[in-house]
JSON list of C-alpha atoms in Angstrom, two decimals:
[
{"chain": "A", "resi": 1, "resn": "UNK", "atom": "CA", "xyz": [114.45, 178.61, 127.29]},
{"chain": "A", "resi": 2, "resn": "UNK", "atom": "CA", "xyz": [113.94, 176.08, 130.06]},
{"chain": "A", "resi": 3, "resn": "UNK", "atom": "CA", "xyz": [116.37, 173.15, 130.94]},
{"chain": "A", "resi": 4, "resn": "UNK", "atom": "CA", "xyz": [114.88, 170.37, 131.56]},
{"chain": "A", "resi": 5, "resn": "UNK", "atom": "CA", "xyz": [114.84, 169.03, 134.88]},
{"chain": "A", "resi": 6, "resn": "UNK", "atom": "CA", "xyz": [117.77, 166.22, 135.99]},
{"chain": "A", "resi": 7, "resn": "UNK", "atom": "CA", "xyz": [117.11, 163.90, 138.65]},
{"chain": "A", "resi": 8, "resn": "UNK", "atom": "CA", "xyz": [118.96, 163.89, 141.43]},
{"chain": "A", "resi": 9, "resn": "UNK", "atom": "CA", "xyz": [121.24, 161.22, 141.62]},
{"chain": "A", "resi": 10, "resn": "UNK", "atom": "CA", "xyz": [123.61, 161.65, 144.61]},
{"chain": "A", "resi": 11, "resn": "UNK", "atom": "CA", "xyz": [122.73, 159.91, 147.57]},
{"chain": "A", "resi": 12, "resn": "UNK", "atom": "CA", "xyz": [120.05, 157.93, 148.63]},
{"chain": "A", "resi": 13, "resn": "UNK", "atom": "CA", "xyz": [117.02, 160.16, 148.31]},
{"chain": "A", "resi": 14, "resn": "UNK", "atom": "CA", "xyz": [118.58, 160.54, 144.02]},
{"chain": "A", "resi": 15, "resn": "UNK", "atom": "CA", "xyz": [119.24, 156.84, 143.88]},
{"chain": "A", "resi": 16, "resn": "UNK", "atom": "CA", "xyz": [115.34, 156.00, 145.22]},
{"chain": "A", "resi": 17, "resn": "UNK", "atom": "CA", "xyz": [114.02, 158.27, 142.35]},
{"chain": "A", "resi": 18, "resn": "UNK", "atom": "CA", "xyz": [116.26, 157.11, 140.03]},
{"chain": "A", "resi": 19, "resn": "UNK", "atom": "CA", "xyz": [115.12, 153.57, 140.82]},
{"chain": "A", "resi": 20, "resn": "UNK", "atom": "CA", "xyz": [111.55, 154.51, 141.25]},
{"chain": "A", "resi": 21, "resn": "UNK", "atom": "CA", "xyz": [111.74, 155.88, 137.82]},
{"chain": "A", "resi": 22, "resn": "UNK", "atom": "CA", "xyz": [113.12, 152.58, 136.28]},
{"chain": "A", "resi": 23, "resn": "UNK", "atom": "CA", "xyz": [110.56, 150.43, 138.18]},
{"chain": "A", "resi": 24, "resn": "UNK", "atom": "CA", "xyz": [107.40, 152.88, 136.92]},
{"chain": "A", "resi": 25, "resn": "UNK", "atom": "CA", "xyz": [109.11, 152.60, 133.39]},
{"chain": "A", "resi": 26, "resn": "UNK", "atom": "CA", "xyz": [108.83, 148.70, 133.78]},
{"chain": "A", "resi": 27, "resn": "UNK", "atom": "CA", "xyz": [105.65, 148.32, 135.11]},
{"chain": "A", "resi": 28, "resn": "UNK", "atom": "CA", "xyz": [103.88, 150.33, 132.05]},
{"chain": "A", "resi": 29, "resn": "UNK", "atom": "CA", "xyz": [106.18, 148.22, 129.38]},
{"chain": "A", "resi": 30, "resn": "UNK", "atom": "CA", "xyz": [105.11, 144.78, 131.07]},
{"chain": "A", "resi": 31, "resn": "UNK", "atom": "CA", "xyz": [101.55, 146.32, 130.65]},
{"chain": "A", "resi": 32, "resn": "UNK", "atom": "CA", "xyz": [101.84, 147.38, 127.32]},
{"chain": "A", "resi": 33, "resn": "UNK", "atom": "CA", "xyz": [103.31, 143.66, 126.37]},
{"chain": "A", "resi": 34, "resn": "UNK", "atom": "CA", "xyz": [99.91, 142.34, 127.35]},
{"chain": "A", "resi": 35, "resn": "UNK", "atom": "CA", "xyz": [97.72, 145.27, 126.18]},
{"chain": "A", "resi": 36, "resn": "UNK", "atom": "CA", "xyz": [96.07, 143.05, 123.52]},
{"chain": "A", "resi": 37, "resn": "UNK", "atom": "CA", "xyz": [95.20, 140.43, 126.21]},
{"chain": "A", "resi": 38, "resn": "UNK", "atom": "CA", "xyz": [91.09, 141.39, 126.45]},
{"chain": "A", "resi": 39, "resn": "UNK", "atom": "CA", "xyz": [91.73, 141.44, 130.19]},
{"chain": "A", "resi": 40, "resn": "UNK", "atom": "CA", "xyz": [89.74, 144.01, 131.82]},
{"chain": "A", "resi": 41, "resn": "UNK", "atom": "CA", "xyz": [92.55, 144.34, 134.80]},
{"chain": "A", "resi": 42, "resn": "UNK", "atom": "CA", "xyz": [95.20, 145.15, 132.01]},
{"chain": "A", "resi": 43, "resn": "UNK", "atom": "CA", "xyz": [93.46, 147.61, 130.48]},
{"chain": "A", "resi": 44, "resn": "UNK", "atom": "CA", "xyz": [92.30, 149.61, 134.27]},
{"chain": "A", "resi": 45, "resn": "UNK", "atom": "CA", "xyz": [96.20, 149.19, 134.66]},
{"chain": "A", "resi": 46, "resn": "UNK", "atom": "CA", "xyz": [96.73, 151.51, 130.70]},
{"chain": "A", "resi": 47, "resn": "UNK", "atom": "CA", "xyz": [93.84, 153.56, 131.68]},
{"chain": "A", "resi": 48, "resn": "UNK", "atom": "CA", "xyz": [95.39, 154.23, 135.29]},
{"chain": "A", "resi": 49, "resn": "UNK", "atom": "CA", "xyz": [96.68, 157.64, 133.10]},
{"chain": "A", "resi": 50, "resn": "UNK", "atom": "CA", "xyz": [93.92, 159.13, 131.05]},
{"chain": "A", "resi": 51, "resn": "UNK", "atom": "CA", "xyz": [93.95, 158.87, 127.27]},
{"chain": "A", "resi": 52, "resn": "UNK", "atom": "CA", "xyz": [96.71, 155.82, 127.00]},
{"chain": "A", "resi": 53, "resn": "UNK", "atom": "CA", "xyz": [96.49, 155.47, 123.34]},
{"chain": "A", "resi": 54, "resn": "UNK", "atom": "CA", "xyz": [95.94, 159.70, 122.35]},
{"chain": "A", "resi": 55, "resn": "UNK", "atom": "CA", "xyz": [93.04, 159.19, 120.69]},
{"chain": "A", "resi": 56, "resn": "UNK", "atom": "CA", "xyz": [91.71, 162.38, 121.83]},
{"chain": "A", "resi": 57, "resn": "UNK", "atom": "CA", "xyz": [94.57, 163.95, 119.49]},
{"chain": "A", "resi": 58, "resn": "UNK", "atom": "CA", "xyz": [95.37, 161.57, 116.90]},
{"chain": "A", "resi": 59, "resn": "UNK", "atom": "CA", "xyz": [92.35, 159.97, 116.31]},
{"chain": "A", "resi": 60, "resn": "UNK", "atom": "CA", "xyz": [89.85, 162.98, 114.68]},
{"chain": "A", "resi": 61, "resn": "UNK", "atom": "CA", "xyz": [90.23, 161.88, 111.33]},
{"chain": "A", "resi": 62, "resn": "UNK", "atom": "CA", "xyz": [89.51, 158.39, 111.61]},
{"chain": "A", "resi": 63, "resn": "UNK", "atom": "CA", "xyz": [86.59, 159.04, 113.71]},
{"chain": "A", "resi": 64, "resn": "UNK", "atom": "CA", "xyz": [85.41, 161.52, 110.69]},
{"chain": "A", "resi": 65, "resn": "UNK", "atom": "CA", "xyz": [85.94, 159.06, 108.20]},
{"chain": "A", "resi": 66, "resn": "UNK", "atom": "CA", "xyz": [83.95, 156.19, 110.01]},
{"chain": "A", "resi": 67, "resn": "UNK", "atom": "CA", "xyz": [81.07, 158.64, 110.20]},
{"chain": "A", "resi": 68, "resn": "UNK", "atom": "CA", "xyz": [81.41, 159.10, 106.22]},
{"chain": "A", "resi": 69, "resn": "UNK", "atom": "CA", "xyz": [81.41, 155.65, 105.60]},
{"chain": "A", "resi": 70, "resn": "UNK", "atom": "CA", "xyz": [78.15, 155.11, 107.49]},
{"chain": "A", "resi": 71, "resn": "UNK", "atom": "CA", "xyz": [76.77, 157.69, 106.00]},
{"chain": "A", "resi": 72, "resn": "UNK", "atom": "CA", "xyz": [77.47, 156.62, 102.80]},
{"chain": "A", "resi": 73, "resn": "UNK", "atom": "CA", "xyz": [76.92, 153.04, 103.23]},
{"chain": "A", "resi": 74, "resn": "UNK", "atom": "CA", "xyz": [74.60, 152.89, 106.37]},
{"chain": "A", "resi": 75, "resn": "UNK", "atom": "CA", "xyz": [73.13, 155.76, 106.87]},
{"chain": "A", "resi": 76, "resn": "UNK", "atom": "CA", "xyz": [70.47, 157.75, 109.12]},
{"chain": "A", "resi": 77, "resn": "UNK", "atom": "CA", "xyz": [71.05, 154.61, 111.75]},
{"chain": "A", "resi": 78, "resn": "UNK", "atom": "CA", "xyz": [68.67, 156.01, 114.74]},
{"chain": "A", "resi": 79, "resn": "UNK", "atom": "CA", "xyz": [70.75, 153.39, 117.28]},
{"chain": "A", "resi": 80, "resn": "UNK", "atom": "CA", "xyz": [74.37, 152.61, 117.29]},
{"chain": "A", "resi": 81, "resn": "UNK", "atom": "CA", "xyz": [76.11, 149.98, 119.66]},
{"chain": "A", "resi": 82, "resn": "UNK", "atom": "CA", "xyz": [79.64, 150.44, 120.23]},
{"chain": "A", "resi": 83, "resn": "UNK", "atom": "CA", "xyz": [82.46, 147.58, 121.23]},
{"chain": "A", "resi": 84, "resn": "UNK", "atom": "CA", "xyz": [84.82, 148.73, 123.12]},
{"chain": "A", "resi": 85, "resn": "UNK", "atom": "CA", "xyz": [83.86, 151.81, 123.85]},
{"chain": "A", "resi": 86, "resn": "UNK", "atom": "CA", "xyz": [87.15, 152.76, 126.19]},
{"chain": "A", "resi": 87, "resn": "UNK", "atom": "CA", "xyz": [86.96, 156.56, 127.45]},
{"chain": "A", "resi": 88, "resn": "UNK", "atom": "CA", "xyz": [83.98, 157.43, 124.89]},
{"chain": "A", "resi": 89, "resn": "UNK", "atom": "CA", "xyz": [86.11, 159.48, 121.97]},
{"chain": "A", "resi": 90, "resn": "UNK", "atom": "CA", "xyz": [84.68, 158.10, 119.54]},
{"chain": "A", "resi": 91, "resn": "UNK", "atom": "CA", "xyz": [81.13, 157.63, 120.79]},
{"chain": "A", "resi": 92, "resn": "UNK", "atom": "CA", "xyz": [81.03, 161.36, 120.97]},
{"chain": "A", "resi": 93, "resn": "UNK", "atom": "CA", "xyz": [81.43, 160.98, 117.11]},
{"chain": "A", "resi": 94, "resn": "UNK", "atom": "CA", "xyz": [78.57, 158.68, 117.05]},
{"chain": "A", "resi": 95, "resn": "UNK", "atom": "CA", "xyz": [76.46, 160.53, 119.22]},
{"chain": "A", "resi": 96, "resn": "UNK", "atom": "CA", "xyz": [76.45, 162.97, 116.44]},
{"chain": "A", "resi": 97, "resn": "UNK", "atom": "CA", "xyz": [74.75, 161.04, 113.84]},
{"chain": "A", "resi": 98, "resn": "UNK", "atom": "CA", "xyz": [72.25, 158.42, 116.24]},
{"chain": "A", "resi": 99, "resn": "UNK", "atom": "CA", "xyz": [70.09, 159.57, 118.67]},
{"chain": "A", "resi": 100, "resn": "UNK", "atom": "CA", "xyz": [70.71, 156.33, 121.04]},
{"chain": "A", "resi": 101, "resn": "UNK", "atom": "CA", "xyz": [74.14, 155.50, 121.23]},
{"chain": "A", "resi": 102, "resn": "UNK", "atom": "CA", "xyz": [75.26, 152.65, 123.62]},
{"chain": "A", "resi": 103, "resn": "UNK", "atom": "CA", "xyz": [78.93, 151.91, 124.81]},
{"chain": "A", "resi": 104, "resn": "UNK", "atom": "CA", "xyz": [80.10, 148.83, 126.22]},
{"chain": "A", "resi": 105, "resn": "UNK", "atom": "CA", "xyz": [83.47, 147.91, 127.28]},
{"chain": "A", "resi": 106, "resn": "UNK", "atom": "CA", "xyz": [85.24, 145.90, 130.30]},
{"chain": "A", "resi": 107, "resn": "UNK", "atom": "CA", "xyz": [87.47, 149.04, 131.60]},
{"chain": "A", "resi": 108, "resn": "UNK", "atom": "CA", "xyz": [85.64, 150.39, 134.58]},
{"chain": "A", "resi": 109, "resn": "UNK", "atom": "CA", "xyz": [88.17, 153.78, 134.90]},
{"chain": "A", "resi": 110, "resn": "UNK", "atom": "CA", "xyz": [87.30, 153.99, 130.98]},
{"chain": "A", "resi": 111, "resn": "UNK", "atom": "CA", "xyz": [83.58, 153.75, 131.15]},
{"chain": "A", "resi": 112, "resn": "UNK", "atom": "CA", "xyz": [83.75, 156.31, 134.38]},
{"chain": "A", "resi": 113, "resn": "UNK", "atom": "CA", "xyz": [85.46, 158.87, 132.05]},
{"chain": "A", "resi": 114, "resn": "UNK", "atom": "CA", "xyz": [82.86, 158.42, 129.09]},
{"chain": "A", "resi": 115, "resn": "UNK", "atom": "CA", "xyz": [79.86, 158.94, 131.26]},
{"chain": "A", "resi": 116, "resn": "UNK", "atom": "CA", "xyz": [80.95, 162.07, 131.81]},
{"chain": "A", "resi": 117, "resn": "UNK", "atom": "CA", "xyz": [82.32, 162.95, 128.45]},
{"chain": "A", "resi": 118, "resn": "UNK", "atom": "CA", "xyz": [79.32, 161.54, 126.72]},
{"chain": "A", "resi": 119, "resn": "UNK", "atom": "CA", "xyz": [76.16, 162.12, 129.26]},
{"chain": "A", "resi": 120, "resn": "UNK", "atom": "CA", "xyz": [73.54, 161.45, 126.92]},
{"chain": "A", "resi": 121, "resn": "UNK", "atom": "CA", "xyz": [74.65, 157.87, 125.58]},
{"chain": "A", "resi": 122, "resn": "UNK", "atom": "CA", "xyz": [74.14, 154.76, 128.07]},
{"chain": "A", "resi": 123, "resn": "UNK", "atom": "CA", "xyz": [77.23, 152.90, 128.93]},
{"chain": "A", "resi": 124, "resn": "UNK", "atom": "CA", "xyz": [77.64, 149.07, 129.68]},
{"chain": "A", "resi": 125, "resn": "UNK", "atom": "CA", "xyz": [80.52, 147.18, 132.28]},
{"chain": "A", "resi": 126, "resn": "UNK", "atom": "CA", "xyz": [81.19, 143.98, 130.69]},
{"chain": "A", "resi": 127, "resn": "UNK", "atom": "CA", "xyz": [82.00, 141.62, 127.24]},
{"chain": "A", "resi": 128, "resn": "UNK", "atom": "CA", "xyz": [79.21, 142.03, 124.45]},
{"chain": "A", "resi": 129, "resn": "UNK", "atom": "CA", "xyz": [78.56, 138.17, 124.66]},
{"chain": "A", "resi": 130, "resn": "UNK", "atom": "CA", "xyz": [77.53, 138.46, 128.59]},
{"chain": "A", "resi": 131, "resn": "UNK", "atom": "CA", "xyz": [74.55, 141.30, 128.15]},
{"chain": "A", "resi": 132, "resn": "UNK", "atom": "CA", "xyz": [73.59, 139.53, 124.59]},
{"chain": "A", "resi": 133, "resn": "UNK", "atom": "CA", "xyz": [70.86, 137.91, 126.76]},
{"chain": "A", "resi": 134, "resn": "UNK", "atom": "CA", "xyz": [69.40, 141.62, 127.01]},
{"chain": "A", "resi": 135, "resn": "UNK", "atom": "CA", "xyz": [70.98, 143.30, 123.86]},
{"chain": "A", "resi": 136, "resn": "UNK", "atom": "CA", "xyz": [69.81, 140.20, 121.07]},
{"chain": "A", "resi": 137, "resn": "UNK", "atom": "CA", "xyz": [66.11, 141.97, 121.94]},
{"chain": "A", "resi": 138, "resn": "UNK", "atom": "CA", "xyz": [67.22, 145.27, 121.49]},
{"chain": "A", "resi": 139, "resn": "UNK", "atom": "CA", "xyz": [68.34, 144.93, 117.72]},
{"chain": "A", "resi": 140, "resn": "UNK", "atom": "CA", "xyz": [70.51, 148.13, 117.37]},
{"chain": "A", "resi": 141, "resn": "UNK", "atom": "CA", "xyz": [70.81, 149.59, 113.82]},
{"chain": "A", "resi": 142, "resn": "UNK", "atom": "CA", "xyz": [74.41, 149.50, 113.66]},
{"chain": "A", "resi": 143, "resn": "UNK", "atom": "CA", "xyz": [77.05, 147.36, 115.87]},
{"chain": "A", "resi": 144, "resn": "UNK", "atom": "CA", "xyz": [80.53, 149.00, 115.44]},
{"chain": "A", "resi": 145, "resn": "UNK", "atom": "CA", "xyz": [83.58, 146.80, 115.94]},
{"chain": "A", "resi": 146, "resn": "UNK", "atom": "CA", "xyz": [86.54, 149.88, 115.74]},
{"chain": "A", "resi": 147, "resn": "UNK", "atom": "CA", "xyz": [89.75, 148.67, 116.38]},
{"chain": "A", "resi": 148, "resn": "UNK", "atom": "CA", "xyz": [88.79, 146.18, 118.75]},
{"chain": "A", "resi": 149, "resn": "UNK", "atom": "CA", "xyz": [89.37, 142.53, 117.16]},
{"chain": "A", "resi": 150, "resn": "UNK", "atom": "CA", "xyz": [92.86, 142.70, 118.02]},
{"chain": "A", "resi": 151, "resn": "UNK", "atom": "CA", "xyz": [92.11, 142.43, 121.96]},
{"chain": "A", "resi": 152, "resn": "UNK", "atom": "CA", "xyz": [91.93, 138.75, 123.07]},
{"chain": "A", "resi": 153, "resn": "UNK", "atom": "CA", "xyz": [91.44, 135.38, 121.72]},
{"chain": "A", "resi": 154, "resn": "UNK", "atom": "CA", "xyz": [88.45, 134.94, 119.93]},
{"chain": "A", "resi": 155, "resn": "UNK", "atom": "CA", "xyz": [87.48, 137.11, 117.32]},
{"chain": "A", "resi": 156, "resn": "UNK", "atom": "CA", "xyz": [85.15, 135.52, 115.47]},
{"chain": "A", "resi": 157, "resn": "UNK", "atom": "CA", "xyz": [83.26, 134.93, 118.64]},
{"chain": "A", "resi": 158, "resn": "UNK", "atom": "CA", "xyz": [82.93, 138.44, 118.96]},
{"chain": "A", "resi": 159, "resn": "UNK", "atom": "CA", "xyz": [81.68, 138.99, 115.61]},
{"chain": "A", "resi": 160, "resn": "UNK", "atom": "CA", "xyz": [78.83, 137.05, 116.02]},
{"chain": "A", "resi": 161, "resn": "UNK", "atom": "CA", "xyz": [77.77, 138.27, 119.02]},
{"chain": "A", "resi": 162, "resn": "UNK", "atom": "CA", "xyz": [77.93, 141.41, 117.23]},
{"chain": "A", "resi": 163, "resn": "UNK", "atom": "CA", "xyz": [75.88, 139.69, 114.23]},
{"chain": "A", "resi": 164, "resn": "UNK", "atom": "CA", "xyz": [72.69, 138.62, 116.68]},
{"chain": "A", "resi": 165, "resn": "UNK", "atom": "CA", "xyz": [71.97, 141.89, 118.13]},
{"chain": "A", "resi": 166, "resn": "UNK", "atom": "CA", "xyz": [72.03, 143.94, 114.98]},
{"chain": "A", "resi": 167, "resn": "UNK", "atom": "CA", "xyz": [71.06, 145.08, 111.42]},
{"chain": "A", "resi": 168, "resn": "UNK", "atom": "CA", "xyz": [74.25, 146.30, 110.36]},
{"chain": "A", "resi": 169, "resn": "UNK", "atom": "CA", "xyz": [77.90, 145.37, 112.18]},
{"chain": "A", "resi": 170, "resn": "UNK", "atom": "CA", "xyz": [81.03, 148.09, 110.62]},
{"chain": "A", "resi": 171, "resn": "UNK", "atom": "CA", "xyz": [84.38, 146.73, 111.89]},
{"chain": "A", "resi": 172, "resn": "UNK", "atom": "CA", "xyz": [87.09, 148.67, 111.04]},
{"chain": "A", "resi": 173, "resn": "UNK", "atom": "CA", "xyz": [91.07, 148.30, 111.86]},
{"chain": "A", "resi": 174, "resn": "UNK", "atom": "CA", "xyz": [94.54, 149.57, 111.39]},
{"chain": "A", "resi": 175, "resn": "UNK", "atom": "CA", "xyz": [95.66, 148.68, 108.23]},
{"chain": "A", "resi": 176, "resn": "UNK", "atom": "CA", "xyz": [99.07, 146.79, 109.10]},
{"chain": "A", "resi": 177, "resn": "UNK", "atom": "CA", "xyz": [97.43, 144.74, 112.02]},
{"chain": "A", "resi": 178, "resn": "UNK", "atom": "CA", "xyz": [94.22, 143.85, 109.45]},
{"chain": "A", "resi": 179, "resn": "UNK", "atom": "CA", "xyz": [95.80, 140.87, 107.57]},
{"chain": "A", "resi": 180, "resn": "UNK", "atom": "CA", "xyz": [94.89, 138.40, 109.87]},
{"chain": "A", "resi": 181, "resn": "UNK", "atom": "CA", "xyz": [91.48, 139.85, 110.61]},
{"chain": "A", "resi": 182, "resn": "UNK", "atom": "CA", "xyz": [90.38, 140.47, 106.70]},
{"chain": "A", "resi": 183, "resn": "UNK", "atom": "CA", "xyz": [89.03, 136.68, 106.28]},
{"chain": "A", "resi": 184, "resn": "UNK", "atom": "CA", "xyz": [86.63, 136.89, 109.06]},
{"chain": "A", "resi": 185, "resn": "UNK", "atom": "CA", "xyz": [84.99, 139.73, 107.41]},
{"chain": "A", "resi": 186, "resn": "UNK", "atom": "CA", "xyz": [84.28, 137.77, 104.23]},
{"chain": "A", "resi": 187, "resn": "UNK", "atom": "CA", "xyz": [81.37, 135.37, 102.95]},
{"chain": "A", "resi": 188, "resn": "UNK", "atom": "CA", "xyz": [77.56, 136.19, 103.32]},
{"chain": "A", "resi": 189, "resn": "UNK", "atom": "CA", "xyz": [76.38, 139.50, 103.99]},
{"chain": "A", "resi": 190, "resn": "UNK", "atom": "CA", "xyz": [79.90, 141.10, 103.92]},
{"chain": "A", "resi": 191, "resn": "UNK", "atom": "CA", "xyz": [81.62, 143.82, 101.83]},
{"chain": "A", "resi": 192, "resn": "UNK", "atom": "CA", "xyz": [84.69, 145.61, 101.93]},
{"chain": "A", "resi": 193, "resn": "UNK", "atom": "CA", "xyz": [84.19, 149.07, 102.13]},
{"chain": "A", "resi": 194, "resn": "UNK", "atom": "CA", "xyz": [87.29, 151.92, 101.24]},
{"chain": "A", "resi": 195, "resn": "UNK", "atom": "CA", "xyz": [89.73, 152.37, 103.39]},
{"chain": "A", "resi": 196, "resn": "UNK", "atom": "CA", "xyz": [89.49, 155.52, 105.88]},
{"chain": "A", "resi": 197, "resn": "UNK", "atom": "CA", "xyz": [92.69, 157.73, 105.37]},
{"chain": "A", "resi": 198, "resn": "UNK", "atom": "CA", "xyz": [93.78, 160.22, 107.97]},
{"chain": "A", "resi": 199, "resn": "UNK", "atom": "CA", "xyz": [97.24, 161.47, 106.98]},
{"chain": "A", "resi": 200, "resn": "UNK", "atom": "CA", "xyz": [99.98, 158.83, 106.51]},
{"chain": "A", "resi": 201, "resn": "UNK", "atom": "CA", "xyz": [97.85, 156.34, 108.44]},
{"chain": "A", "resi": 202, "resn": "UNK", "atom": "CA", "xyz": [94.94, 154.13, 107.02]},
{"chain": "A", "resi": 203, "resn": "UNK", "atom": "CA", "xyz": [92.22, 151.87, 108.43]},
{"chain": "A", "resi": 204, "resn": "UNK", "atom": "CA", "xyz": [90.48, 148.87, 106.79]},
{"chain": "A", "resi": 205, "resn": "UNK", "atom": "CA", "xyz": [86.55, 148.71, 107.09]},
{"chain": "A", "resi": 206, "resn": "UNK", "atom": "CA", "xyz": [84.31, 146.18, 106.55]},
{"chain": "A", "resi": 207, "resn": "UNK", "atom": "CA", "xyz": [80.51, 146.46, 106.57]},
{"chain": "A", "resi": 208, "resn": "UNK", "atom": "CA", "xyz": [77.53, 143.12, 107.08]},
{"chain": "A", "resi": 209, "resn": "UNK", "atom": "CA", "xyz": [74.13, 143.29, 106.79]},
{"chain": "A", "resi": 210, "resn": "UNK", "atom": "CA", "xyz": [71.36, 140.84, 107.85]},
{"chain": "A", "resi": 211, "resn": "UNK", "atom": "CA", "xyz": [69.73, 141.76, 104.61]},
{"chain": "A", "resi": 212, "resn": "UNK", "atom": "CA", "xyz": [72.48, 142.68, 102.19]},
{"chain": "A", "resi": 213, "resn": "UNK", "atom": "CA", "xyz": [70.83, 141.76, 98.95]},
{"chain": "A", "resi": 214, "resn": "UNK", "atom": "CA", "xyz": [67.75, 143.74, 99.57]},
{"chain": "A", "resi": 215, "resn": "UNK", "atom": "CA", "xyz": [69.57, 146.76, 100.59]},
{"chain": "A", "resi": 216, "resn": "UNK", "atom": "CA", "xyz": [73.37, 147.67, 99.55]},
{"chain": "A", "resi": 217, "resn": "UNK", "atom": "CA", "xyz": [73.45, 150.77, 97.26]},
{"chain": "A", "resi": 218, "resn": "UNK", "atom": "CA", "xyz": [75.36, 150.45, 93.81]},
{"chain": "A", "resi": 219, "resn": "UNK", "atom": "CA", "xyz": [78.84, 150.98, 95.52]},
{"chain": "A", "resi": 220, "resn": "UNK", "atom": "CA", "xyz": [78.83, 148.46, 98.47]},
{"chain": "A", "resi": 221, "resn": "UNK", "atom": "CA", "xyz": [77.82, 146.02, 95.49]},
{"chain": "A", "resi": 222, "resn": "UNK", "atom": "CA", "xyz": [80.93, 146.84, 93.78]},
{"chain": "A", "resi": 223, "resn": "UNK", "atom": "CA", "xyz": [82.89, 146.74, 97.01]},
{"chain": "A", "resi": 224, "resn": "UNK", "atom": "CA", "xyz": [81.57, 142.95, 97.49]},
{"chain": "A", "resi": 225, "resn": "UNK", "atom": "CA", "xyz": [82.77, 142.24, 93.94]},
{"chain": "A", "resi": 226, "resn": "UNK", "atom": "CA", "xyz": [86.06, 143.76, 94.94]},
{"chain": "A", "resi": 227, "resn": "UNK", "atom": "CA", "xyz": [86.29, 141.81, 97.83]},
{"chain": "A", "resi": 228, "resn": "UNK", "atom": "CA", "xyz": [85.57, 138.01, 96.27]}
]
């Protein structure tokens, strides 16, 4: 069995890494304190080391169960925008059930990773409300909000942004940071859809649609009843 490797501490050569060590430790803490910030320089700076959150092995089964829900509650959607993108994990998901799947997000070393993990989907530097201009024209099927209300100031902002440019917006989020988040997703159009489960963790979702009364099946009508 391998030991694991000690630094060397004596002299000055040990005491730089030693100190080195500390300062690298600091730096990604600081970073982490602000993660939720929406700034696009904080995120490059938790995207300076690929996969920063390990979503390429923790996140399968919440990526699984938002492609049930929309193919329970929206399904066959031919085009899918995606907020917040990051490194394109999940768009791979979506990629699998659209055949025009968009990413945006502000991380530049994110977006430079997904266009290579995820060739065939287009990919977009910059907030949702700054291409709405272009995107409000496109009117995408689905406009998925996963996990990403948490980052900066202005939520509700975001939500309509999301609203004007398609037919269907899903924003889900992890159940102990949802409580604060759960009252923008009620009122007109809205439902509360079942929670997606992937061992002991669980995710709130929440589904509008420009035309819900035309078009929500018998349980999304329940769900809105649920959620009133």
């Amino acid at each position: 069995m391998k030991r694991p490797r000690r630094l060397d501490t004596t002299g000055h050569a040990g005491r730089h890494q030693v100190l080195k060590r500390i300062s690298t430790g600091l730096d990604r803490w600081a970073v982490r304190r602000r993660q939720f910030d929406g700034r696009a320089e904080t995120l490059d700076s938790l995207y300076a080391r690929p996969d920063p959150w390990k979503l390429g092995s923790r996140e399968h089964g919440r990526f699984e169960g938002t492609n049930a829900l929309i193919a329970q509650y929206c399904p066959e959607p031919s085009s899918i925008l995606e907020v917040g993108c990051g490194e394109g994990y999940q768009t791979r998901y979506f990629r699998g059930i659209a055949d025009q799947v968009t990413g945006i997000d502000i991380s530049a070393i994110a977006l430079a990773r997904a266009r290579v993990a995820v060739p065939k989907a287009v990919f977009l530097e910059g907030t949702l409300p700054a291409f709405l201009p272009i995107l409000r024209h496109r009117r995408y099927d689905l406009v998925t909000l996963c996990e990403v209300l948490i980052y900066g100031d202005d939520p509700e902002s975001l939500i309509a942004a999301a609203q004007s440019c398609g037919e269907a917006v899903l924003v889900t989020s992890y159940a102990p940071q949802s409580h604060s988040l759960s009252d923008l997703c009620r009122g007109e159009g809205w439902v509360s859809l079942p929670e997606i489960r992937s061992g002991r963790k669980s995710w709130k979702a929440y589904l509008w649609r420009a035309n819900a009364s035309s078009e929500l099946s018998i349980p999304a009508r329940l769900a809105a009843v649920s959620a009133t």
